[in-house]
Short mmCIF file of C-alpha atoms in Angstrom, two decimals:
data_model
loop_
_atom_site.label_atom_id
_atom_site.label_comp_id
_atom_site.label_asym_id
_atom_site.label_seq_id
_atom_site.Cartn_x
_atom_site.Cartn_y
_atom_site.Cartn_z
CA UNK A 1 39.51 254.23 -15.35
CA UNK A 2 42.24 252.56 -17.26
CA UNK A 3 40.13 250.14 -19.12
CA UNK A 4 36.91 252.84 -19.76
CA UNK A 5 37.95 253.40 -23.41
CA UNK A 6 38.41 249.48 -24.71
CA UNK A 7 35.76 247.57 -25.94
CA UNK A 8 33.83 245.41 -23.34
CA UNK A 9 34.34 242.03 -25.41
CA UNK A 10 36.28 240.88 -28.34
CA UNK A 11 34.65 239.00 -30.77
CA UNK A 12 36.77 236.05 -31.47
CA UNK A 13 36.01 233.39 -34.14
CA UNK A 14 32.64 234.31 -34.40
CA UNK A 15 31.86 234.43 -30.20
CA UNK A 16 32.43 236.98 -27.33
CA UNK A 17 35.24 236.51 -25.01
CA UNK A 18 36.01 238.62 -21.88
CA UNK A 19 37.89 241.78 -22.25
CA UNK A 20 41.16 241.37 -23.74
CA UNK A 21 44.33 242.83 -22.26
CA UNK A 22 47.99 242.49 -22.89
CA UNK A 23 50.46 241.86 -19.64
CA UNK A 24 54.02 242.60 -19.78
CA UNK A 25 56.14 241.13 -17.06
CA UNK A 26 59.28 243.71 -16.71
CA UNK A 27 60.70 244.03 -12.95
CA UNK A 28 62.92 241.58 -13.30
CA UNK A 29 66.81 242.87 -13.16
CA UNK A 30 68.13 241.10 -15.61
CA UNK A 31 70.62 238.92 -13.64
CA UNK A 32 72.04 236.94 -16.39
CA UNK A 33 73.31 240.08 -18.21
CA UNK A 34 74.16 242.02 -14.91
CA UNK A 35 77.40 244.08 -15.77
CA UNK A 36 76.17 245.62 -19.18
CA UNK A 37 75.26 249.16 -18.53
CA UNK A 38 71.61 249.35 -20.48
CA UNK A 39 68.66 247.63 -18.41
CA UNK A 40 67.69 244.51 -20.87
CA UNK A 41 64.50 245.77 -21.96
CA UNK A 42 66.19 248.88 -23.34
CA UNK A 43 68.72 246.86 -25.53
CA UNK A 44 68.87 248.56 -28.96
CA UNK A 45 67.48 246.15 -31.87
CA UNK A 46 68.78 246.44 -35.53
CA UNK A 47 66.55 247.53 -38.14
CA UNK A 48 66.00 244.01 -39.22
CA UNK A 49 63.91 242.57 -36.63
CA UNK A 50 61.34 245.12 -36.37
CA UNK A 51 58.33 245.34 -39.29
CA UNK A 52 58.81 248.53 -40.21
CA UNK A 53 62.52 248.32 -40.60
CA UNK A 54 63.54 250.75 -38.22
CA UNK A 55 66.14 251.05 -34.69
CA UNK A 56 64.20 250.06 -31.77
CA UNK A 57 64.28 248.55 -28.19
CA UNK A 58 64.01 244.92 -26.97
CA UNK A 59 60.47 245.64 -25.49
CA UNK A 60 59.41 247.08 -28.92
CA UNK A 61 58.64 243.71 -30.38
CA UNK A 62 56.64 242.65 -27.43
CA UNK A 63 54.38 245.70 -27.43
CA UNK A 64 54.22 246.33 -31.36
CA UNK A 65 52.80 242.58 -31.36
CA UNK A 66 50.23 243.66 -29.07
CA UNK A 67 49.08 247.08 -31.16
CA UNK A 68 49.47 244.97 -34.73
CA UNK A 69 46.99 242.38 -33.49
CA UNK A 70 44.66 244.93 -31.81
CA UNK A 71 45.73 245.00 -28.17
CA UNK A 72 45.43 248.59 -26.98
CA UNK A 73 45.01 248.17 -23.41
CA UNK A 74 48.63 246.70 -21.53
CA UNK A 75 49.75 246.19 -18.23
CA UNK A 76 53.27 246.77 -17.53
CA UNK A 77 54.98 245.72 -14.11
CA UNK A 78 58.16 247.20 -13.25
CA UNK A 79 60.22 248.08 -10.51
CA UNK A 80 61.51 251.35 -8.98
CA UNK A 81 64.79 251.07 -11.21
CA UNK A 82 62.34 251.07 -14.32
CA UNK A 83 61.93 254.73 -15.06
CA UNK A 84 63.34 255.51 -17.71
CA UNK A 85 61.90 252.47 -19.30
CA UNK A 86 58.45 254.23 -18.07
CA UNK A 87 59.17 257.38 -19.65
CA UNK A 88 60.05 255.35 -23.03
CA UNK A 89 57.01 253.66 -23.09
CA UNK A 90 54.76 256.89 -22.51
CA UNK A 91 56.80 259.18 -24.90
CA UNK A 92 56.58 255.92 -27.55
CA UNK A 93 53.21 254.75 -26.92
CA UNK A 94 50.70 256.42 -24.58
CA UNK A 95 50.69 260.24 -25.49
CA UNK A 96 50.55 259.38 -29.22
CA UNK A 97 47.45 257.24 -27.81
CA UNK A 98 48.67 253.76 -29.65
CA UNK A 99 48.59 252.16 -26.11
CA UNK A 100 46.16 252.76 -22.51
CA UNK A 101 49.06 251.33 -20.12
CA UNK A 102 48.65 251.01 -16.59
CA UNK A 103 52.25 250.63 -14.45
CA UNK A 104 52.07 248.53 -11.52
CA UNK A 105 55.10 248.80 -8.95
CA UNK A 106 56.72 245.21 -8.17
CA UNK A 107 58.82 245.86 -4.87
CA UNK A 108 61.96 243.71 -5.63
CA UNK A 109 63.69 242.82 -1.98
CA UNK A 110 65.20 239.76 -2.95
CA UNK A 111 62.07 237.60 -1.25
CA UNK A 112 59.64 237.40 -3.69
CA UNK A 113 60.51 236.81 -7.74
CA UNK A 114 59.07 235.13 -10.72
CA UNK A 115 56.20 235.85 -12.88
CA UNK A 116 53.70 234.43 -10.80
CA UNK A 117 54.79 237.39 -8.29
CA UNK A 118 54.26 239.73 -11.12
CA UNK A 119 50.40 238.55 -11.75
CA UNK A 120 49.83 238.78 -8.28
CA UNK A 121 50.73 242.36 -8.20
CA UNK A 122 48.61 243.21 -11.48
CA UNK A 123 45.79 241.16 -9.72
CA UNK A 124 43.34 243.95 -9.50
CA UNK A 125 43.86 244.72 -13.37
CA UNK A 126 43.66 240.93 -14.87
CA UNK A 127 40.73 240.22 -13.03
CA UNK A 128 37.93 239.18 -15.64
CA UNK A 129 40.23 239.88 -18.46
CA UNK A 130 41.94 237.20 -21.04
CA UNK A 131 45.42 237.57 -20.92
CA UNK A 132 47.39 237.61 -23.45
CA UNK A 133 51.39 238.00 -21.81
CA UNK A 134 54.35 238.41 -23.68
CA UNK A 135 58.25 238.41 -21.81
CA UNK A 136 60.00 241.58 -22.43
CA UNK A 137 63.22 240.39 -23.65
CA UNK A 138 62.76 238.21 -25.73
CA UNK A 139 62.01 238.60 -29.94
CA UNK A 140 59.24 237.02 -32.05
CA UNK A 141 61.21 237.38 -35.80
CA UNK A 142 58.07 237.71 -38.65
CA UNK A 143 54.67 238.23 -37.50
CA UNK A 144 52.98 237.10 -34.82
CA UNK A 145 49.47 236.23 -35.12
CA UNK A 146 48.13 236.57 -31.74
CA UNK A 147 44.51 236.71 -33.35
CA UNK A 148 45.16 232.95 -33.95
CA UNK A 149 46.16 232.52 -30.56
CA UNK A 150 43.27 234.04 -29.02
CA UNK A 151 41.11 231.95 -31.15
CA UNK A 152 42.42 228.84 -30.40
CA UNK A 153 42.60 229.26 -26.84
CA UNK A 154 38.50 230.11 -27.42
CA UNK A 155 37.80 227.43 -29.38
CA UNK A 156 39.47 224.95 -26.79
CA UNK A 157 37.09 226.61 -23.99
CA UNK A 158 40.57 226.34 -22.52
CA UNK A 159 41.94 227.60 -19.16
CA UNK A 160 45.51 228.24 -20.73
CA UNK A 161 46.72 228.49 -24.51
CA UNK A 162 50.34 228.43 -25.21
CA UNK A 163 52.09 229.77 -28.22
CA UNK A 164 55.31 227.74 -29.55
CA UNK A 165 57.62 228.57 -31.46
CA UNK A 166 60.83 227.43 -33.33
CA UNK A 167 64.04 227.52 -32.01
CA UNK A 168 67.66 226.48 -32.78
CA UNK A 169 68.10 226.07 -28.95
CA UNK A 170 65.76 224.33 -27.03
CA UNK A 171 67.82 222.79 -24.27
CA UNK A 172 68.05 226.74 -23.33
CA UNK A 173 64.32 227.31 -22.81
CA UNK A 174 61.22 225.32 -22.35
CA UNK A 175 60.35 223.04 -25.06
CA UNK A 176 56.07 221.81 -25.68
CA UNK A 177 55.11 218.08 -26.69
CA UNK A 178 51.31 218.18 -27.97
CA UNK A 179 48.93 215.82 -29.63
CA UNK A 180 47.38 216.04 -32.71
CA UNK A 181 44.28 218.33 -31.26
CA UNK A 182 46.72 220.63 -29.44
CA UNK A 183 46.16 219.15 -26.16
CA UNK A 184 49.68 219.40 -23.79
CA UNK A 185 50.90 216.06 -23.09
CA UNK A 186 54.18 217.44 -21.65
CA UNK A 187 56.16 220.99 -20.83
CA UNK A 188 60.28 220.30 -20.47
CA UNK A 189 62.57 223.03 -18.65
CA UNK A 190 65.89 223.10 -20.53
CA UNK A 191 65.93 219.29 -21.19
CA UNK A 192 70.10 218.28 -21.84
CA UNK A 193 68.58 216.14 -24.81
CA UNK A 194 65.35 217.78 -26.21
CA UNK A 195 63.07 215.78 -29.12
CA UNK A 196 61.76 218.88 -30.20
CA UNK A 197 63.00 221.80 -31.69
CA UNK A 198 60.18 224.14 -29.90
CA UNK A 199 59.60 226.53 -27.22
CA UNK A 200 56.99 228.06 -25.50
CA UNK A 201 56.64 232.10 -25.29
CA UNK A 202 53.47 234.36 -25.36
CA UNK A 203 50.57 233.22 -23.48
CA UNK A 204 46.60 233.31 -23.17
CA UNK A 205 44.76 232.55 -19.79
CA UNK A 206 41.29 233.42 -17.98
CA UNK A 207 40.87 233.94 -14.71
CA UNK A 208 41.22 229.97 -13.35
CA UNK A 209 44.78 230.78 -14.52
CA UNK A 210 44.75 233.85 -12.71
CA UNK A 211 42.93 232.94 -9.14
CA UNK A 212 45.36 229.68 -9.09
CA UNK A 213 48.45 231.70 -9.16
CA UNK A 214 47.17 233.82 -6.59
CA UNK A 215 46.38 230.62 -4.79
CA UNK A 216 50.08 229.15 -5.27
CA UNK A 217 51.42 232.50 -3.45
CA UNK A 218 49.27 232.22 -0.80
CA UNK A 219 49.88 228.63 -0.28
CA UNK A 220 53.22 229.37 -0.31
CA UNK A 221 53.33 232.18 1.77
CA UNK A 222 51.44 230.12 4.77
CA UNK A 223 54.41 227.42 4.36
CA UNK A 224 57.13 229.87 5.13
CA UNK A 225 58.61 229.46 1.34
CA UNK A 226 57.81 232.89 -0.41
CA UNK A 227 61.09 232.96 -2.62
CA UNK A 228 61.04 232.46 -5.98
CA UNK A 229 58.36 230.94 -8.01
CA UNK A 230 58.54 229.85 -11.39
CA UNK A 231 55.09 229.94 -13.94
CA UNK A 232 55.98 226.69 -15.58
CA UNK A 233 55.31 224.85 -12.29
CA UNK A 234 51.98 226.15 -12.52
CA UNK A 235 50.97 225.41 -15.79
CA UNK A 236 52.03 222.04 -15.34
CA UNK A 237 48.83 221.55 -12.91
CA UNK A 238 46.59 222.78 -15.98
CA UNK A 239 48.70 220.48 -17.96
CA UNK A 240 48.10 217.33 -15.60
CA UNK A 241 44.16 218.39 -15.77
CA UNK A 242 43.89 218.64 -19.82
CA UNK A 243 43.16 221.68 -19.48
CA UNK A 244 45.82 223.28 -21.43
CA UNK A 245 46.26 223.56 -24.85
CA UNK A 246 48.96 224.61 -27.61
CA UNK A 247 49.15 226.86 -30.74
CA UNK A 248 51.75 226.93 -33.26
CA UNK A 249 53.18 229.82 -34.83
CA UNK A 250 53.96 228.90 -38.40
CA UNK A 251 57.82 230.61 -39.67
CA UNK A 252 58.34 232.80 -36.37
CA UNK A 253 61.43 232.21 -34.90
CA UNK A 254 61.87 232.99 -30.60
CA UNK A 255 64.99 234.21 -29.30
CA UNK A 256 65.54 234.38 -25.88
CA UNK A 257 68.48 237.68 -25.29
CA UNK A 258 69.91 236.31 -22.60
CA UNK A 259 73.67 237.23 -22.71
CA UNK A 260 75.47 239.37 -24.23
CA UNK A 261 76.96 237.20 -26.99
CA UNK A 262 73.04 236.89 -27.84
CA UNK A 263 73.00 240.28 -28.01
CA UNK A 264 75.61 240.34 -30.96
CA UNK A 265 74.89 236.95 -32.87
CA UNK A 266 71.18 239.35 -33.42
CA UNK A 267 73.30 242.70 -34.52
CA UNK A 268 75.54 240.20 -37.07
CA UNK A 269 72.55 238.68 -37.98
CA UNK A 270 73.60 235.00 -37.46
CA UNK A 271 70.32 233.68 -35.86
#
């Protein structure tokens, strides 16, 4: 019943489109910051980065993204360490009624990890939707037009949209090469000498995107090989096909918090 209150469609540059629904990937366990006390999602943010120029959390900017562009309906996955990050997110969003969320458990054993994992679990609740997935820890600085995003992605009759975005540091992430329609030529993971000063964060995707990871886990699973999995090797089939497609965020800046030196280059405002 999590889904009986949305709208059936969203009208998108003039057409209908399936249900929309926003997917937040949070069970990871934040390896690369293990040591700090506060689970990554639950970092506190300065006033500055958030809109309405108040404290928040990491995960704030991801969901506030979603509500400001008029994505009620998110699906969270989490792991049995994520409670109080639950209880956060229901006190925050879901009894004021700014948010229907639906919680899907992720067991983490040390086998299976990665995103793809993640949409696997929240199979059941993607089905027939477009997804529109932002990463938990990571900040979008100005606003993020996801309505653009969405449109482009409909537009393109595409299977997967990307949104890029500028960044100081792409040899840290993953940066996007496009042509002059928007088409993906070529996706780079943490290239030591990157032409482009780009990255790749929020995503939109139908349900080819979400049977073929599905696909990838089972495929993997048969082999014997059911460790971790990592989404970019999967949108590099779409790329290979032409069936991906890019949209560029105009003046929004990504920042991936990945250590804690991150952490306080943000709170001294020196990104």
């Amino acid at each position: 019943k999590i889904f009986e209150n949305n709208e059936k469609y969203k009208r998108v540059g003039g057409r209908r489109m399936q249900e929309v629904v926003g997917f937040i990937p949070a069970a990871g366990v934040g390896s690369r910051m293990s040591g700090f006390p506060i689970m990554k999602e639950m970092l506190p943010m300065p006033a500055s980065v958030s809109k309405d120029e108040k404290t928040s959390i990491l995960i704030d900017n991801a969901i506030r993204s979603m509500i400001d562009n008029g994505i009620t309906t998110i699906v969270f996955v989490v792991n049995d360490e994520k409670r109080e990050l639950i209880n956060y997110i229901n006190r925050e969003y879901v009894y004021p009624q700014k948010i229907q969320a639906a919680f899907i458990y992720q067991r983490i054993d040390g086998k299976h990890y990665g995103v793809p994992f993640a949409i696997e679990s929240a199979y059941n609740f993607l089905k027939g939707k477009t997804v529109v997935m932002r990463f938990p820890d990571t900040l979008l600085l100005a606003d993020v037009n996801l309505e653009g995003l969405l449109k482009c992605h409909e537009s393109n009759n595409s299977d997967l949209t990307l949104g890029i975005f500028q960044t100081a540091y792409p040899e840290r992430l993953g940066p996007v090469h496009m042509d002059k329609a928007g088409m993906i030529s070529k996706l780079e993971d943490k290239p030591k000498g990157p032409t482009v000063y780009n990255t790749w964060n929020c995503i939109v995707w139908g349900d080819k995107f979400t049977d073929e990871v599905v696909h990838c886990i089972n495929e993997k699973k048969s082999q014997g090989n059911e460790k971790e999995m990592i989404i970019a090797e999967i949108m590099q089939k779409f790329i290979a096909q032409k069936r991906a497609y890019a949209y560029e965020f105009e003046n929004v800046v990504c920042i991936d918090v990945s250590s804690i030196k991150e952490l306080e280059k943000i709170w001294e405002n020196k990104n």
